Short mmCIF file of C-alpha atoms and ligand atoms in Angstrom, two decimals:
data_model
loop_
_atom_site.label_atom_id
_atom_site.label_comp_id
_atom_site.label_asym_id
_atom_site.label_seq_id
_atom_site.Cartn_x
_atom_site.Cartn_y
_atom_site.Cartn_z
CA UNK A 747 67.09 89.68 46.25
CA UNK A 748 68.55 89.28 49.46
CA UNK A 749 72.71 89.75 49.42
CA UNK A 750 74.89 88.27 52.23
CA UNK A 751 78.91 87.93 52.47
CA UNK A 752 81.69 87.03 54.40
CA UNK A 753 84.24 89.81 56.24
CA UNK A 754 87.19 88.96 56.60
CA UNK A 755 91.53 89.30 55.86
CA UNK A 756 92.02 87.83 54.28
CA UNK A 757 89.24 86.66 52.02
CA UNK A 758 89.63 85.31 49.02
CA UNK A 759 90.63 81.10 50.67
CA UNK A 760 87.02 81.22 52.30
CA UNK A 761 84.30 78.76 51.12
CA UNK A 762 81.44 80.28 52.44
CA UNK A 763 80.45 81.70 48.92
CA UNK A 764 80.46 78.26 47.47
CA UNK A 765 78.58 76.69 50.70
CA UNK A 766 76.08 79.54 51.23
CA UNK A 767 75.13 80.20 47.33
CA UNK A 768 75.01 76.09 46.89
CA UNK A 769 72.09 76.50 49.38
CA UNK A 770 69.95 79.25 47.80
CA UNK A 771 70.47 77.38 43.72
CA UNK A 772 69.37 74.42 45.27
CA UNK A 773 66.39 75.61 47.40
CA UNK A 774 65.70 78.00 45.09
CA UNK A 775 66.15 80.86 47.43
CA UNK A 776 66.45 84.56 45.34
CA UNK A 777 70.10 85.65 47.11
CA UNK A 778 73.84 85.95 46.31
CA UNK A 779 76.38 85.37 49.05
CA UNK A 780 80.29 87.54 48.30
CA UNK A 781 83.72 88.06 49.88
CA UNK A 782 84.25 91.30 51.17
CA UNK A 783 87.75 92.07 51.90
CA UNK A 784 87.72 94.34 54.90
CA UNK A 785 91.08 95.44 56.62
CA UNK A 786 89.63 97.72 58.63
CA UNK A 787 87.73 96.20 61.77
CA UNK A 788 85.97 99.46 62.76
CA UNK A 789 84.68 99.91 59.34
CA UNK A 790 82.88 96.36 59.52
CA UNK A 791 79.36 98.13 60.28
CA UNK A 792 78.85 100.68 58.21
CA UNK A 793 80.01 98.55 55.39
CA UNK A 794 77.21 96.14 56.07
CA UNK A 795 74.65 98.47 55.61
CA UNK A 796 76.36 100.48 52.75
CA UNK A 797 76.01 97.14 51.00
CA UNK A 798 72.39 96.80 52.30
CA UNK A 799 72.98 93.40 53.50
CA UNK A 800 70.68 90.79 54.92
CA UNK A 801 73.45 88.52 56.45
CA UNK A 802 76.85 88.04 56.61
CA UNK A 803 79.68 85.82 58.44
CA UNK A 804 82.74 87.01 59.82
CA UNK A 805 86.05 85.40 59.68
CA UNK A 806 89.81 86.31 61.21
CA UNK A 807 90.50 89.01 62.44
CA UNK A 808 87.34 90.92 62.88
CA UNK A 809 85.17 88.36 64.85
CA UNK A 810 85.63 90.44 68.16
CA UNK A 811 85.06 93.96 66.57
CA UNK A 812 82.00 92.77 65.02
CA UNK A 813 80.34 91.37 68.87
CA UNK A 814 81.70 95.18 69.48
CA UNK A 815 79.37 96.64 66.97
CA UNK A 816 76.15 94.49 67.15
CA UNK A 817 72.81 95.71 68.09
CA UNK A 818 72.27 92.72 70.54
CA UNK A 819 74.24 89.74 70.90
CA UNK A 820 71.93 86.30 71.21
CA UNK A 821 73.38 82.90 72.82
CA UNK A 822 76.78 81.58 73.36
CA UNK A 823 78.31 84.88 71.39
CA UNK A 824 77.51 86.69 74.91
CA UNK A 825 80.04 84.56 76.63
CA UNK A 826 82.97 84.52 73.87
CA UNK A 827 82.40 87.94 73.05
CA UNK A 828 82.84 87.09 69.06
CA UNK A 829 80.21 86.98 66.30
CA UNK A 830 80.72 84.91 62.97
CA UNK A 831 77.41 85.42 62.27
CA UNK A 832 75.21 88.91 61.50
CA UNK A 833 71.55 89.14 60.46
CA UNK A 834 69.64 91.92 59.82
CA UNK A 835 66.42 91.89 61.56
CA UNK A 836 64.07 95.34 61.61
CA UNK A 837 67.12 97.12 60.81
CA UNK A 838 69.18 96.25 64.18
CA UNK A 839 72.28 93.80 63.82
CA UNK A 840 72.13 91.16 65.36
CA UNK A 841 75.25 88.76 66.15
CA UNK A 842 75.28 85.02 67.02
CA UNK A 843 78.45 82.51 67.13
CA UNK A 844 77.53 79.44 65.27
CA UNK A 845 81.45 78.49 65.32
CA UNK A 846 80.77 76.75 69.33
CA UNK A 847 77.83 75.12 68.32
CA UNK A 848 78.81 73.86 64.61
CA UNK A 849 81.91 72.16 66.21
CA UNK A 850 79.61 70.70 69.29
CA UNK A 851 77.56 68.80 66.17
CA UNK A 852 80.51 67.96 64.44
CA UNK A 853 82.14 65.85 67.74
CA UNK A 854 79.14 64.07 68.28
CA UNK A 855 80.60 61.50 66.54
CA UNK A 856 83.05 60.53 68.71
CA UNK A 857 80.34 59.11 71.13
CA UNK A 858 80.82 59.92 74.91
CA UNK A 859 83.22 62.74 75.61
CA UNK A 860 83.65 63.90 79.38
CA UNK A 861 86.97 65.70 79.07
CA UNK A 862 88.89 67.27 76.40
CA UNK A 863 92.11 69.55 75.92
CA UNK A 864 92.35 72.12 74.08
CA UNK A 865 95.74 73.07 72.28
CA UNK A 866 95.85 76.50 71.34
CA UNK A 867 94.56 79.80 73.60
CA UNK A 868 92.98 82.11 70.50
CA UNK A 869 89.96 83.06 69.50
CA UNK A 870 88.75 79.31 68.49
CA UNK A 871 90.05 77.58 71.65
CA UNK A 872 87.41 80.83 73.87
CA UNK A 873 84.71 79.41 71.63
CA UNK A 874 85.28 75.62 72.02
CA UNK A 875 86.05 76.05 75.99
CA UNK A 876 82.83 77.87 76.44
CA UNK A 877 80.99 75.43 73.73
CA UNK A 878 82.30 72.13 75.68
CA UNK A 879 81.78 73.55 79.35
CA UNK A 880 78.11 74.62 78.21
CA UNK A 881 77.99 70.90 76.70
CA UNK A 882 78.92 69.18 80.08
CA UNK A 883 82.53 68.67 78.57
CA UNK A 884 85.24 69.86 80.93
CA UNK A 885 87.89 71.36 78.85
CA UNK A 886 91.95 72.36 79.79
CA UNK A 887 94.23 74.63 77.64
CA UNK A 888 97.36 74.01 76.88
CA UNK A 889 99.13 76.83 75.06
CA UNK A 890 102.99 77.14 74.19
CA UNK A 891 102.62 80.68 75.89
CA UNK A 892 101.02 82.32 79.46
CA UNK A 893 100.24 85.66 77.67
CA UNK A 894 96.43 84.35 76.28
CA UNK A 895 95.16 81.87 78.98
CA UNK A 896 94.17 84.36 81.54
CA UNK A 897 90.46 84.56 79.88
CA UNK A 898 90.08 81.05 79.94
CA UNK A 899 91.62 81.43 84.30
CA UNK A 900 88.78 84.14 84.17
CA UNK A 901 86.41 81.40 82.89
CA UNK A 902 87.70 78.76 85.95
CA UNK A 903 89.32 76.31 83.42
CA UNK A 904 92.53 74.47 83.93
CA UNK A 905 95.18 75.98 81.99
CA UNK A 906 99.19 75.27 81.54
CA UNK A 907 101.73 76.22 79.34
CA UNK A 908 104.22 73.77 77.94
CA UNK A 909 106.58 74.27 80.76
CA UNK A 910 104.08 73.36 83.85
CA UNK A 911 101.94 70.31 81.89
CA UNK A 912 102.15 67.32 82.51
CA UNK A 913 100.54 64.49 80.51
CA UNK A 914 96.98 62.71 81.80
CA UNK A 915 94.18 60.79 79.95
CA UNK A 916 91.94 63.41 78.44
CA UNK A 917 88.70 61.94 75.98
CA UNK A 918 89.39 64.03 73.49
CA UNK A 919 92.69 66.23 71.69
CA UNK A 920 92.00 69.40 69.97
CA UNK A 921 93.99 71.28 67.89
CA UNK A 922 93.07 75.00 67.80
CA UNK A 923 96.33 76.16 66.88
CA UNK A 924 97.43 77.46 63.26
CA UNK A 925 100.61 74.84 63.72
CA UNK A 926 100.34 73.27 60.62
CA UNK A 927 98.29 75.90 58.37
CA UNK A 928 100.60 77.42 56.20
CA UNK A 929 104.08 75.41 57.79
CA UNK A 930 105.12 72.01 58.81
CA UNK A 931 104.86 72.29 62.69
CA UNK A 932 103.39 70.05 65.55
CA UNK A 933 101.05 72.60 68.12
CA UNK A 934 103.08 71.03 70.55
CA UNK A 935 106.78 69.25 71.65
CA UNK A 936 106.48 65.49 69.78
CA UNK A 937 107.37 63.94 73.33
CA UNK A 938 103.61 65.42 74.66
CA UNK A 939 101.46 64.53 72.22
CA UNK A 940 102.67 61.25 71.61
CA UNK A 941 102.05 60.47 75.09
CA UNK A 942 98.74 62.33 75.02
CA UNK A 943 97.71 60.62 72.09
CA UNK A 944 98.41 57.02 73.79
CA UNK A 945 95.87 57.89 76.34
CA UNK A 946 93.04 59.54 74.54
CA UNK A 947 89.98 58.14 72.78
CA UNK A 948 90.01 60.34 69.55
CA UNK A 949 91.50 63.57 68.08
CA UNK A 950 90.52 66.98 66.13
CA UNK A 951 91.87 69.07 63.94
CA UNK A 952 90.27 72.59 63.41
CA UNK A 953 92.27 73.51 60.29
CA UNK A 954 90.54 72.01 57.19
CA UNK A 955 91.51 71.07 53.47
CA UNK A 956 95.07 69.82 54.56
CA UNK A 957 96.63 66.77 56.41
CA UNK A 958 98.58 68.81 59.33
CA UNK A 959 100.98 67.30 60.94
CA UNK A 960 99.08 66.77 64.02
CA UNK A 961 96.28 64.89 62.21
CA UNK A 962 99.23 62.63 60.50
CA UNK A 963 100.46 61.29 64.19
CA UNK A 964 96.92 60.97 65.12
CA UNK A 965 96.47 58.81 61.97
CA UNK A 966 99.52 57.04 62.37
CA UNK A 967 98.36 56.25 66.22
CA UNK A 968 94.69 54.52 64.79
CA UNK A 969 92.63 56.67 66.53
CA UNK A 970 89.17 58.11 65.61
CA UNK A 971 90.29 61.58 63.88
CA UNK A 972 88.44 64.56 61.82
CA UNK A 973 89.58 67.35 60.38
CA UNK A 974 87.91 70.88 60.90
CA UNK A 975 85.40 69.75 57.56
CA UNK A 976 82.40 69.00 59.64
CA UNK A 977 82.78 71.92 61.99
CA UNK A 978 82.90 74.15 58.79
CA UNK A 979 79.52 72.77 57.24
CA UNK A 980 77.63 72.97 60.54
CA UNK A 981 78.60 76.59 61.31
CA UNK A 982 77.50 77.10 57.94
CA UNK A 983 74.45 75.49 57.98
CA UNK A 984 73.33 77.28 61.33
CA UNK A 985 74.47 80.86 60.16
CA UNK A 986 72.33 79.79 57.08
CA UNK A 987 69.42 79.13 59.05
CA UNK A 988 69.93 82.07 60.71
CA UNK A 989 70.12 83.96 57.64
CA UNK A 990 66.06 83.41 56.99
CA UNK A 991 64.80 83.55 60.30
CA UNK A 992 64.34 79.43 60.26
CA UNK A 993 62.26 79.48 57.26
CA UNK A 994 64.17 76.47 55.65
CA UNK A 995 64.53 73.13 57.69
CA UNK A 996 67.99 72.49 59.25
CA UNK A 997 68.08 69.13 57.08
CA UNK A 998 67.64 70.44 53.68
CA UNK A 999 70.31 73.27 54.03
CA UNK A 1000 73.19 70.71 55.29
CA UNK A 1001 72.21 68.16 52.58
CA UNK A 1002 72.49 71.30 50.38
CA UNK A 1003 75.63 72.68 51.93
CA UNK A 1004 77.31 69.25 51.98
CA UNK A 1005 76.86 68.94 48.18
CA UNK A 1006 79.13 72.21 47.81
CA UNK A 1007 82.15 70.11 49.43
CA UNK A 1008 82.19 67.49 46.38
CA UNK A 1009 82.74 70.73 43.79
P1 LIG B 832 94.50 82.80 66.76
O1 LIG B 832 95.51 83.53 65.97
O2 LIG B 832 93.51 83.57 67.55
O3 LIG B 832 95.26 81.77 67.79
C1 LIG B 832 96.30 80.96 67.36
C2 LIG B 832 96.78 80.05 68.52
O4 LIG B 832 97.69 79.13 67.94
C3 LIG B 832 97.52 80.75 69.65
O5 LIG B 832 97.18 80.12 70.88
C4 LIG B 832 99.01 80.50 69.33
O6 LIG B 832 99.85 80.39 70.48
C5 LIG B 832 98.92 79.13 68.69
N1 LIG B 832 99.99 78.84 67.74
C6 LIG B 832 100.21 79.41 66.54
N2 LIG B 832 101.27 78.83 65.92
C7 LIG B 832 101.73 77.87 66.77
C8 LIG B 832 102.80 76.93 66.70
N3 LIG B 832 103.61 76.86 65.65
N4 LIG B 832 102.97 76.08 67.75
C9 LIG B 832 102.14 76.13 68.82
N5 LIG B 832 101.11 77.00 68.95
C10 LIG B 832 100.91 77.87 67.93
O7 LIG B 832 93.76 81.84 65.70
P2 LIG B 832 92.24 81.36 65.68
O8 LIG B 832 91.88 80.76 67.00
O9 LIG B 832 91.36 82.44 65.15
O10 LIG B 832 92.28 80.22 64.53
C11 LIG B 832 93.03 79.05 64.74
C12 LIG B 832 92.78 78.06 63.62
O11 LIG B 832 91.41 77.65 63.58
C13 LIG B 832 93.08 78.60 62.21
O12 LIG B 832 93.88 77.65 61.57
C14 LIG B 832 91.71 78.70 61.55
O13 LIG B 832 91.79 78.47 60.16
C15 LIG B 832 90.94 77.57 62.24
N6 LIG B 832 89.47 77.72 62.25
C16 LIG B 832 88.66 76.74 61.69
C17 LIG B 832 87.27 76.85 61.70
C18 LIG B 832 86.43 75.78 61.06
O14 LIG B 832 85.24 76.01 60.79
N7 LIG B 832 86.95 74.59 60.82
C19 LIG B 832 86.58 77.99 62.31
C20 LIG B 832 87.48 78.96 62.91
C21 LIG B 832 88.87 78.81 62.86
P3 LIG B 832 100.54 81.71 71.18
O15 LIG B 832 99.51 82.31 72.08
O16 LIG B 832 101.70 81.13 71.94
O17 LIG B 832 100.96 82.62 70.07
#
């Protein structure tokens, strides 16, 4: 039997079990997919292989300790320099970031994007620059503080903080930021993203399984809107694809995964 889990701290809100182990019942695939609550970030490797893992995704806050302790980093995780994603292949670990990709699928519904801002400067907003930029999207940060946008400088994207932005049309609004999580904030002053919103062609919210407060003014201004549902299920569904070396087709393990959300 093949075992896979998720890293993380904390653990226990993830839904990766319930996505991942959906998947192998319903393709019949011999595995079992667990939390492992890991505090430690420099304790993420040997842990994998004390469990004898095949797989495993990797959640807040040790996405950038586990690029550190890869074998070889493939794709887009070279760039961001975090892995969500670790498979076991001829006993090396290797580390891909299916977060940048799984959120590229999940705005393809809002038709033609050429521009988008990002709100927010952590470790989601590196992934979605570098996602959109490699997608032809040009992407701007705007963070309420200076301290985390010199990567994205680094990167030669447009950045601001609250203080030096000042409002134009962008095709898309992204909200990266935890506003909203586990309080009642806006990522940003009312007075901005009103105006933003009144110029912009649709809106996303990262955070899943709650209205924020950000998606209830973008809701309230009729725009096209999504929570972060569909970027969830497609960085699943890649990271389970990964998982078996591509043995399974792409469709079967979404219309699989997808099933897990109605439980
Ligand atoms: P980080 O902690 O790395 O970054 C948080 C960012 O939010 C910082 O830029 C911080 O600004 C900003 N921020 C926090 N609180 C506020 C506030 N009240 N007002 C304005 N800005 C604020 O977090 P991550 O990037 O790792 O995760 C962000 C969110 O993305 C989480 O809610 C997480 O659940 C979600 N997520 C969803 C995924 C999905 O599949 N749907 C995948 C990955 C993450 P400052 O620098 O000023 O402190």
């Amino acid at each position: 039997m093949n075992i896979f889990s998720i890293f993380g701290d904390p653990v226990s809100h993830s839904r990766s079990p319930l996505m991942h182990n959906c998947v192998f019942k319903t393709l019949s695939i011999d595995a079992c997919y667990s939390r492992t609550h890991l505090t430690d970030s420099s304790r993420l490797r040997d842990t994998f292989f004390q469990k004898a893992l095949s797989g495993a995704n990797v959640t807040v806050p040790h996405k950038e300790a586990a690029y550190a302790q890869c074998d070889e980093v493939r794709g887009i995780a070279k760039t961001i320099k975090a892995v969500n994603t670790l498979v076991l292949e001829k006993g090396k670990l290797i580390g891909y970031n299916t977060d940048a990709d799984g959120f590229m699928s999940a705005i393809g519904s809002f038709g033609e994007i050429h521009t988008a801002l990002i709100i927010g400067a952590g470790g989601t907003a590196r992934a979605l620059s570098i996602a959109l930029s490699h997608g032809g999207i040009t992407p701007t940060i705007l963070n309420r503080s200076r301290g985390r946008l010199e990567y994205f400088e680094c990167e030669g994207f447009e950045c601001f903080d609250w203080e030096e932005f000042s409002v134009r049309p962008y095709d898309l609004i992204i909200n990266t930021t935890s506003a909203g999580l586990s309080d009642n904030e806006l990522p940003l002053p009312r007075p901005i993203l009103m105006e933003l919103l009144s110029q912009t062609k649709g809106a996303i919210d990262v955070i899943y399984g709650k209205e924020t407060p950000f998606l209830r003014e973008v809701k309230v201004s009729a725009l096209p809107y999504k929570d972060g549902s569909d970027m969830l299920l497609e960085q699943g569904v890649l990271a389970n694809h990964l998982f078996f070396h591509g043995a399974y087709p792409i469709d079967q393990i979404r219309s699989a995964m997808k099933h897990s959300f109605t439980l």
